PDB file of C-alpha atoms in Angstrom:
ATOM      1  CA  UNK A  23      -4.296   9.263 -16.789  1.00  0.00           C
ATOM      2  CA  UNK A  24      -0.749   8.646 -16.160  1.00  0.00           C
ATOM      3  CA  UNK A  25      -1.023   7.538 -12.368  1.00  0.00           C
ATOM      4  CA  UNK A  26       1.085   8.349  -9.870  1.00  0.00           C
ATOM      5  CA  UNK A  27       4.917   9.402 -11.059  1.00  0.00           C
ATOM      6  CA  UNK A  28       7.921   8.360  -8.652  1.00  0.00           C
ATOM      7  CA  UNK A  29      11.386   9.287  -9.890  1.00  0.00           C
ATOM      8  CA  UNK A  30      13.830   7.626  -9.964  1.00  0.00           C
ATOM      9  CA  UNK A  31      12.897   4.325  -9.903  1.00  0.00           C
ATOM     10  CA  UNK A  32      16.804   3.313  -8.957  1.00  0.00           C
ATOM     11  CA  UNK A  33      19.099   5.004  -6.746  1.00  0.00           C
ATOM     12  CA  UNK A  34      22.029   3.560  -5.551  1.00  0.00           C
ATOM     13  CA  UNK A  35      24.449   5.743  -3.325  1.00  0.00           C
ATOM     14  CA  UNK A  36      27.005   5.653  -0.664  1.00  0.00           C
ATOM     15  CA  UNK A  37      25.991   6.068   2.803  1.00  0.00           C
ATOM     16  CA  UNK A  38      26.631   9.876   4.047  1.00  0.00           C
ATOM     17  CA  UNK A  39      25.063  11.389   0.912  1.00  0.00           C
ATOM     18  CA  UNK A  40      21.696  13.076   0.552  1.00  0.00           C
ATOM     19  CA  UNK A  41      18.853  11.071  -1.004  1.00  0.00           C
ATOM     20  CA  UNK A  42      15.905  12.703  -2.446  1.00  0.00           C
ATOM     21  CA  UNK A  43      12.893  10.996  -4.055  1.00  0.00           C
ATOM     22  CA  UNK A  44      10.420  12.554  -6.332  1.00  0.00           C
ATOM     23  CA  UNK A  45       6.433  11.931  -6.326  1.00  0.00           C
ATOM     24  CA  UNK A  46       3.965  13.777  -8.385  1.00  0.00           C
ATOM     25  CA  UNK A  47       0.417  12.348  -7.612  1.00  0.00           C
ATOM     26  CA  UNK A  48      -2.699  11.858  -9.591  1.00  0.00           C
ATOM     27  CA  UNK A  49      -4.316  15.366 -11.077  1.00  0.00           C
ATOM     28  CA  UNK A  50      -7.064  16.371  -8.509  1.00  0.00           C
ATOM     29  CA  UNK A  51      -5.981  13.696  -6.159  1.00  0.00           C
ATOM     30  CA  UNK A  52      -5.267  15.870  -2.435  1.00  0.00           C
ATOM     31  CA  UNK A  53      -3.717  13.294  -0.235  1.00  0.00           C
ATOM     32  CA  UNK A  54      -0.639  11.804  -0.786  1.00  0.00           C
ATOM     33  CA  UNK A  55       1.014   9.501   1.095  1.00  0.00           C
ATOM     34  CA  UNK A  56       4.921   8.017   1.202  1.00  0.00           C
ATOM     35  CA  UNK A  57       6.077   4.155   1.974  1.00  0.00           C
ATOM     36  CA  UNK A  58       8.618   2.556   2.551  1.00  0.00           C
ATOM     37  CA  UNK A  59       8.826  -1.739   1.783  1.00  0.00           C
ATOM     38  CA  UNK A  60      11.516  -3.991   3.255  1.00  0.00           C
ATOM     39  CA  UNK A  61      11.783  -7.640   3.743  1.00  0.00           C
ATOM     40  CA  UNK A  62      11.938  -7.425   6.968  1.00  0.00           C
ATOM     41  CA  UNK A  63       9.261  -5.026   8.225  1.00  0.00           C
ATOM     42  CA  UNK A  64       6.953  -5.518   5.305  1.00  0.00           C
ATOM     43  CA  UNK A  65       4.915  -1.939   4.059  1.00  0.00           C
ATOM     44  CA  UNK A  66       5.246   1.022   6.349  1.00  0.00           C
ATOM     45  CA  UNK A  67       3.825   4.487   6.466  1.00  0.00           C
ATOM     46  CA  UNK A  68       6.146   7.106   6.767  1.00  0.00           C
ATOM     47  CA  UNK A  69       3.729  10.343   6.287  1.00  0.00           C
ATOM     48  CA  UNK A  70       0.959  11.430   4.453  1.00  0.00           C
ATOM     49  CA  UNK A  71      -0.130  15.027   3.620  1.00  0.00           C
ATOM     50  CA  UNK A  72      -3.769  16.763   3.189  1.00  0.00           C
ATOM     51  CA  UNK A  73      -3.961  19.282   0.741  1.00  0.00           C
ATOM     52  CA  UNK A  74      -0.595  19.628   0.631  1.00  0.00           C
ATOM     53  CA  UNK A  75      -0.186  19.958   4.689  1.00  0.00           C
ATOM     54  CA  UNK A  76       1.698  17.155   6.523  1.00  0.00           C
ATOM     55  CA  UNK A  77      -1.211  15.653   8.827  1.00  0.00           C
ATOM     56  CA  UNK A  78       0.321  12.652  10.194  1.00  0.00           C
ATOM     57  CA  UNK A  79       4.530  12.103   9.876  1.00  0.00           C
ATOM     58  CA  UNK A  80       4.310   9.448  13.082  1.00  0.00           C
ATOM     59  CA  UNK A  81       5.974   6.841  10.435  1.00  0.00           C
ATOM     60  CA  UNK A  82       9.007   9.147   9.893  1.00  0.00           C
ATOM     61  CA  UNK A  83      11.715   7.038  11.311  1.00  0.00           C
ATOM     62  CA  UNK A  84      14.188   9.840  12.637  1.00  0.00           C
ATOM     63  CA  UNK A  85      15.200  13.052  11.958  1.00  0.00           C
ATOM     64  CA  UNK A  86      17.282  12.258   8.898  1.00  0.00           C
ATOM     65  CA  UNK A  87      13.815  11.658   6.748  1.00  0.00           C
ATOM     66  CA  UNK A  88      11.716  14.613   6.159  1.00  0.00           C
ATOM     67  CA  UNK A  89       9.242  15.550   3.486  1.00  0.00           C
ATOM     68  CA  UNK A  90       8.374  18.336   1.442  1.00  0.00           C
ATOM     69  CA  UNK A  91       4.724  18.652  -0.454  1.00  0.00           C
ATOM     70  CA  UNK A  92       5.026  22.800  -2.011  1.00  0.00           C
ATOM     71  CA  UNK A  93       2.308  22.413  -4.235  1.00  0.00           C
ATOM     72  CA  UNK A  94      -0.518  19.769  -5.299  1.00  0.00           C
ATOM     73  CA  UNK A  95       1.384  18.345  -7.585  1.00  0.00           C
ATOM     74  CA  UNK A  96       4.914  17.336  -6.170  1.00  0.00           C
ATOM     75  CA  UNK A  97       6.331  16.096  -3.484  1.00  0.00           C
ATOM     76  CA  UNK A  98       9.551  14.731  -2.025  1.00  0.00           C
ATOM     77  CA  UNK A  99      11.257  12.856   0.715  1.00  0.00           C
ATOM     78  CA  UNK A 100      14.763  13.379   1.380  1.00  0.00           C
ATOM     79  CA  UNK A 101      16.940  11.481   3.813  1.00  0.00           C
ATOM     80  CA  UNK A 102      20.560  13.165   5.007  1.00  0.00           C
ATOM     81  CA  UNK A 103      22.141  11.434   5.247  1.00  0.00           C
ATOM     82  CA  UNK A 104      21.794   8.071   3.999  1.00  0.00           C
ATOM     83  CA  UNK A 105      22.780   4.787   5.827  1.00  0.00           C
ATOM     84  CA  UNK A 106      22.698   1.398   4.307  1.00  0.00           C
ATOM     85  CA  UNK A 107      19.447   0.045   6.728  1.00  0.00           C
ATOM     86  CA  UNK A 108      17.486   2.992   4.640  1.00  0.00           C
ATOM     87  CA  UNK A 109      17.606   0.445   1.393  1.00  0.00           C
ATOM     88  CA  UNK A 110      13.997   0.144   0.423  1.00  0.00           C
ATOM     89  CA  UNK A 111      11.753   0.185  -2.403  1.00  0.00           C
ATOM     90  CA  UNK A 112      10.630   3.708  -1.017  1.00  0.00           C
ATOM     91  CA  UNK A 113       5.770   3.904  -2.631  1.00  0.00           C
ATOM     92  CA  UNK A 114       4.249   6.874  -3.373  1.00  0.00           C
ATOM     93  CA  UNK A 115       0.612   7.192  -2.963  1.00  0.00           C
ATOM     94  CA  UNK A 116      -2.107   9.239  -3.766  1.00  0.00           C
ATOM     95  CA  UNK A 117      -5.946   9.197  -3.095  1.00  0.00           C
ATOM     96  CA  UNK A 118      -9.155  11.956  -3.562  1.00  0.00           C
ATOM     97  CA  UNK A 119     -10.948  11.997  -0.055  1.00  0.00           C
ATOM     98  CA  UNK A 120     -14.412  12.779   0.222  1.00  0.00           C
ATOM     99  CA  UNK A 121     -17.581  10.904  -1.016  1.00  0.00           C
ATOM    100  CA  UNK A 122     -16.516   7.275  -1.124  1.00  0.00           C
ATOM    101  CA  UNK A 123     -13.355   7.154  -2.873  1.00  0.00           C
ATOM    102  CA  UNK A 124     -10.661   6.480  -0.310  1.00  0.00           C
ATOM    103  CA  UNK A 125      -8.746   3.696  -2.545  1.00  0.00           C
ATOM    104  CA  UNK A 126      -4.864   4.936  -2.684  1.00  0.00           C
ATOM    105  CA  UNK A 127      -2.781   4.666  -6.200  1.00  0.00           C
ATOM    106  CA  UNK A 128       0.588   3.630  -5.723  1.00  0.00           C
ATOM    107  CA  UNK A 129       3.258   4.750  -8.050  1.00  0.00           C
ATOM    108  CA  UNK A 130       5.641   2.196  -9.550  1.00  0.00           C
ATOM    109  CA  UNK A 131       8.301   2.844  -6.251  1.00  0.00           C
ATOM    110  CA  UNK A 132      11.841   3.868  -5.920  1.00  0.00           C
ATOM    111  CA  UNK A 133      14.568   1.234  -5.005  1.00  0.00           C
ATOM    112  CA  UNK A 134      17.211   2.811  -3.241  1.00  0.00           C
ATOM    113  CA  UNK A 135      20.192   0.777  -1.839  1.00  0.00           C
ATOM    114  CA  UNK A 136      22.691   2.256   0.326  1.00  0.00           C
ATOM    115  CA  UNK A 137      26.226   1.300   0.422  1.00  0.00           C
TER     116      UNK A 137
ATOM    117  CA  UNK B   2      -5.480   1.137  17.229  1.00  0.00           C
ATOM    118  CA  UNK B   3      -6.085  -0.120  14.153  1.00  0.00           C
ATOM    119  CA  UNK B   4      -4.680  -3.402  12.997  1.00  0.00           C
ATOM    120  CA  UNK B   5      -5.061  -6.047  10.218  1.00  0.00           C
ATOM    121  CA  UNK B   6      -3.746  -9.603  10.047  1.00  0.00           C
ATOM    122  CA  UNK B   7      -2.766 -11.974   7.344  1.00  0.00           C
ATOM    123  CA  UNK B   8      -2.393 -15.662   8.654  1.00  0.00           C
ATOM    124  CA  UNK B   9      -0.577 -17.004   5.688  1.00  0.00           C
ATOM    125  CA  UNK B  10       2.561 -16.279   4.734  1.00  0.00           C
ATOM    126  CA  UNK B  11       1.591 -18.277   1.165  1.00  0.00           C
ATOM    127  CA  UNK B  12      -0.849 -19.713  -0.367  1.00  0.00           C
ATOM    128  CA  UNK B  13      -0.259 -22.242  -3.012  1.00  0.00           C
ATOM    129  CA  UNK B  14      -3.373 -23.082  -5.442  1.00  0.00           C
ATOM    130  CA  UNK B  15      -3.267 -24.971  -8.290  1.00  0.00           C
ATOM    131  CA  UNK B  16      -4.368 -23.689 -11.553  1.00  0.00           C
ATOM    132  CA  UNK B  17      -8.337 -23.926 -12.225  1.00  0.00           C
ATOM    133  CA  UNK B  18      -8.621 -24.067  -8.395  1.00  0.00           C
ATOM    134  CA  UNK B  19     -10.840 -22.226  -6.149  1.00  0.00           C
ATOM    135  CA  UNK B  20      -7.999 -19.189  -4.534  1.00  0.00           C
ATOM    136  CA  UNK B  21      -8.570 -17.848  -0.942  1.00  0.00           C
ATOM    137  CA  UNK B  22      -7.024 -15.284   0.737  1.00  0.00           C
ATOM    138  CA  UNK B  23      -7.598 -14.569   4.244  1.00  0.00           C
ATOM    139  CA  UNK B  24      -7.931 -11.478   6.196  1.00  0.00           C
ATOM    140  CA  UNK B  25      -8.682 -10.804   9.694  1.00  0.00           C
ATOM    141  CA  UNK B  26      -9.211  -7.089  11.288  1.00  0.00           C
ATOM    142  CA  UNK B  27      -9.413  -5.285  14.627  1.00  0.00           C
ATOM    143  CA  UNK B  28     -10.803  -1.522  14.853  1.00  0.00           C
ATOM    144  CA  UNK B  29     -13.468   0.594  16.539  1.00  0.00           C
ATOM    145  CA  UNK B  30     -15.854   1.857  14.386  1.00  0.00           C
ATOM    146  CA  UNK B  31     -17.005   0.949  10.977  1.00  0.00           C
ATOM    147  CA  UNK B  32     -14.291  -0.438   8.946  1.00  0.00           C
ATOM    148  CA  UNK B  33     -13.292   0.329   5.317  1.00  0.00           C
ATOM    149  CA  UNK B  34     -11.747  -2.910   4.067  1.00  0.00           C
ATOM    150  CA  UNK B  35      -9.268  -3.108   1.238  1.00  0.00           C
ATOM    151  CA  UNK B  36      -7.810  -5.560  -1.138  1.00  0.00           C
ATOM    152  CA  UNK B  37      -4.250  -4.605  -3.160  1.00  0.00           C
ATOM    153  CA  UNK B  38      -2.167  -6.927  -5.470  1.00  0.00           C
ATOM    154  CA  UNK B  39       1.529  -6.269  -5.824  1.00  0.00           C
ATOM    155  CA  UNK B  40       3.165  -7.695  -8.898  1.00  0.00           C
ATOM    156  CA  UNK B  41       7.079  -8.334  -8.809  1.00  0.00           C
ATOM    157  CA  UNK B  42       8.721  -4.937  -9.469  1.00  0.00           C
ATOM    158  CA  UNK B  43       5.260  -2.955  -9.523  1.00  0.00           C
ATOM    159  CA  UNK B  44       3.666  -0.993  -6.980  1.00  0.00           C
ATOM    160  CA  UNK B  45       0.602  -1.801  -5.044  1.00  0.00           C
ATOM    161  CA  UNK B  46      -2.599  -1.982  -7.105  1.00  0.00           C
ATOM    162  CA  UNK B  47      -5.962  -1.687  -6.155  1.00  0.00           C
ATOM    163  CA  UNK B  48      -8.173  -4.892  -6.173  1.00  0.00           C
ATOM    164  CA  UNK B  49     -11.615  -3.826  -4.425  1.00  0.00           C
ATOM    165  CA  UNK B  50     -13.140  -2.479  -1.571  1.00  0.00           C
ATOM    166  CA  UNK B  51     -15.976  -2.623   1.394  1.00  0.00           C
ATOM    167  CA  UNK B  52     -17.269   0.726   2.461  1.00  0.00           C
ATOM    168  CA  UNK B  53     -20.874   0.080   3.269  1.00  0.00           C
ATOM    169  CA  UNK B  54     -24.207  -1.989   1.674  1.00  0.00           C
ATOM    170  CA  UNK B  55     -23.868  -5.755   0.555  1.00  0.00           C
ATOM    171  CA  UNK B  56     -21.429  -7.722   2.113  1.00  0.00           C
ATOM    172  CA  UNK B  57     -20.290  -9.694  -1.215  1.00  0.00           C
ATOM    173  CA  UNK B  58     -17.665  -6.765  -3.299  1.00  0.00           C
ATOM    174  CA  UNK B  59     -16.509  -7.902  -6.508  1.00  0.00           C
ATOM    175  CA  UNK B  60     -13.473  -6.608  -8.083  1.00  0.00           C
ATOM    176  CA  UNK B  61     -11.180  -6.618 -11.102  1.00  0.00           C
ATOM    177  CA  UNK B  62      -9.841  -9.575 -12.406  1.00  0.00           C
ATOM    178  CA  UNK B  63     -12.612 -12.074 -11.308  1.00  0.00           C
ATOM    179  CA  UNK B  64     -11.710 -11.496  -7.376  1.00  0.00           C
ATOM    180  CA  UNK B  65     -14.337 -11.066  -5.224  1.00  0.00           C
ATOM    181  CA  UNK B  66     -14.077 -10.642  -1.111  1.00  0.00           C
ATOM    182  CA  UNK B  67     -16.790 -10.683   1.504  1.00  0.00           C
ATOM    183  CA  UNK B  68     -17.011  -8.795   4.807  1.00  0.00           C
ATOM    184  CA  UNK B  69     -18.604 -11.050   7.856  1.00  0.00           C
ATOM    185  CA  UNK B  70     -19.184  -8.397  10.485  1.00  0.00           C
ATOM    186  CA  UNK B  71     -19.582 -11.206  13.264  1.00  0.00           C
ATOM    187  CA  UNK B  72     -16.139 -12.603  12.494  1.00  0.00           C
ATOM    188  CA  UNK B  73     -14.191  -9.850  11.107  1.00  0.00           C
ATOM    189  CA  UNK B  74     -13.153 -10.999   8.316  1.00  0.00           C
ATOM    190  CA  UNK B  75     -12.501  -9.858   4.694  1.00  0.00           C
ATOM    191  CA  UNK B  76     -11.502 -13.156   2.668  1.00  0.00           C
ATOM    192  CA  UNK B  77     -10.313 -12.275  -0.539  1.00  0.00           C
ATOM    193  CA  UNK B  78     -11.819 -15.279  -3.333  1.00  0.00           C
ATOM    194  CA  UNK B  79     -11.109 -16.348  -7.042  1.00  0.00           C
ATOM    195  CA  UNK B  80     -13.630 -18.839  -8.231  1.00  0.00           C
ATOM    196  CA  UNK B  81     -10.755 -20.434 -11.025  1.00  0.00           C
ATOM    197  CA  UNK B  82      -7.200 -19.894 -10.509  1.00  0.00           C
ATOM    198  CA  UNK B  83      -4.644 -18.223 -12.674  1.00  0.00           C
ATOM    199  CA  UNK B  84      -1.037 -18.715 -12.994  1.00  0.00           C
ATOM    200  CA  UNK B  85      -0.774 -14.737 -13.841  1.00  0.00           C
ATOM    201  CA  UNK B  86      -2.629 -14.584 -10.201  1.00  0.00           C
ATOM    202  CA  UNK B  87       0.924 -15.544  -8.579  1.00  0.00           C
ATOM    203  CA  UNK B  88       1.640 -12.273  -7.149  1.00  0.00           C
ATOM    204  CA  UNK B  89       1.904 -10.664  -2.804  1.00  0.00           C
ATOM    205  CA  UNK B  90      -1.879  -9.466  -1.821  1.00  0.00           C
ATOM    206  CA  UNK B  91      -2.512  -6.924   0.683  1.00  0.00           C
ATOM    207  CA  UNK B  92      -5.141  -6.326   2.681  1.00  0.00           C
ATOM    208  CA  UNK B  93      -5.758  -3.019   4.734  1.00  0.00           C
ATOM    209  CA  UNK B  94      -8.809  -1.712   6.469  1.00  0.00           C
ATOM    210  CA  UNK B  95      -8.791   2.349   7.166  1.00  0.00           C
ATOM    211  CA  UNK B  96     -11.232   3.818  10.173  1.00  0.00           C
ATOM    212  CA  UNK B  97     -12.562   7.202   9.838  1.00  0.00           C
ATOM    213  CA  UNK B  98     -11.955   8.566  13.259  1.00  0.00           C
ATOM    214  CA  UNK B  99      -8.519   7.812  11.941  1.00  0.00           C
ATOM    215  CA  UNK B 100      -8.216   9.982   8.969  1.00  0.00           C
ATOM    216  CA  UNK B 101      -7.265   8.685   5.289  1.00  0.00           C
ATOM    217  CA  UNK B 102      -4.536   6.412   6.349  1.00  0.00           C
ATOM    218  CA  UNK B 103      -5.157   2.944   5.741  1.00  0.00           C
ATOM    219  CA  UNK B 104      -3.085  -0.044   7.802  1.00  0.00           C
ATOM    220  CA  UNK B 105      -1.756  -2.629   5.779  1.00  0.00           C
ATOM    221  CA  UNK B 106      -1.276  -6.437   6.790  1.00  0.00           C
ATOM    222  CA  UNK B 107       1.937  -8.246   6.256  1.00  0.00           C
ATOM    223  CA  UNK B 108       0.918  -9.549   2.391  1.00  0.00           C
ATOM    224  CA  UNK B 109       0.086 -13.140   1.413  1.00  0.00           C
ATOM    225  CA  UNK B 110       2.010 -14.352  -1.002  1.00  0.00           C
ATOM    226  CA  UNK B 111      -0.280 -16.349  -3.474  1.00  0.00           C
ATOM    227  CA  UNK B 112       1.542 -19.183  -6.217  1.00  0.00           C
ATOM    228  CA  UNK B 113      -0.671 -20.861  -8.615  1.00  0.00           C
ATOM    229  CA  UNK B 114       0.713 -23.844 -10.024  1.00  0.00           C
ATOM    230  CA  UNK B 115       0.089 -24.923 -13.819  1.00  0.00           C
TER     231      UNK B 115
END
């Protein structure tokens, strides 16, 4: 199994452009989830989706995130545009409800830093 | 609302020492308690978890955590220190009633010294 697949793992842009990070989630996993780390405010949930619909996007700092999941299988988050206090190492996450199985898989993360 | 809390900001062990990592929780309902381990540059990985039946869970790499109802607590335990244990450990706890989101505490950031 090759886990949970974030690309890139580095993006460095200036702030004003469009950011989008990639996520393709464990085969037969059907939630997936998207985190953001910082220093300062440790590991935060920005939304998760069931089955491919958003269920909870509370975490979603303001309207310049949003996040995509079109099929089982990928996913992004985009932010537009970019500011330098959205520098993160930006998780991916993935996890089969049901039975007794509710451990999430994190992919490797995306560092963005925004200049 | 869910939350869970890490006391320690770090926890310095030495090596062949007894390694514990402490975890406190607040929910209502039946908790689902979780252990991760984040190595420098990695992403989160999954240590062990408490869903239901004896209280003791062991996990990968010789950890082991126990849920105490009464106190609610989910100390995470290593019998014999590692330096490749040095890493940031996570607990989280998820609810039912809250869906399949799980709440993460601040990390503990573990050095075990040769």
């Amino acid at each position: 199994d090759a886990g949970v697949i974030q690309s890139p793992r580095h993006e460095v842009t200036e702030m004003g452009q469009e950011v989008t990070l990639r996520c393709k989630p464990i085969s037969g996993h059907n939630s997936l989830f998207w985190y953001r780390q910082t220093m300062m405010r440790g590991l935060e949930l920005l939304i998760y989706f069931n089955n491919n619909v958003p269920i909870d996007d509370s975490g979603m700092p303001e309207d310049r995130f949003s996040a995509k999941m079109p099929n089982a299988s990928f996913s992004t988050l985009k932010i537009q545009p970019s500011e330098p206090r959205d520098s993160a190492v930006y998780f991916c996450a993935s996890t089969l409800t049901g039975g007794d199985s509710y451990e999430q898989y994190f992919g490797p993360g995306t560092r963005l830093t925004v200049t | 609302a869910q939350s869970v809390a890490q006391p320690e900001d770090q926890v310095n062990v030495a090596e062949g020492n007894p390694l514990t990592v402490k975890c406190t929780y607040s929910v209502s309902g039946n908790p689902y308690l979780f252990w991760y381990v984040q190595y420098p540059n990695r992403g989160l990985q999954f240590l062990l978890k408490y869903i239901t039946g004896d209280n003791l869970v062991k996990g990968s790499y010789g950890f082991e955590a126990e849920f105490n109802k009464s106190q609610t607590s989910f100390h995470l335990k290593k019998p014999s220190a590692l330096v490749s244990d040095s890493a940031l450990y996570f607990c989280a706890v998820r609810v039912k009633a809250a869906g399949n989101k799980l709440t993460f505490g601040g990390g503990t950031r573990v050095l075990v010294k040769p």
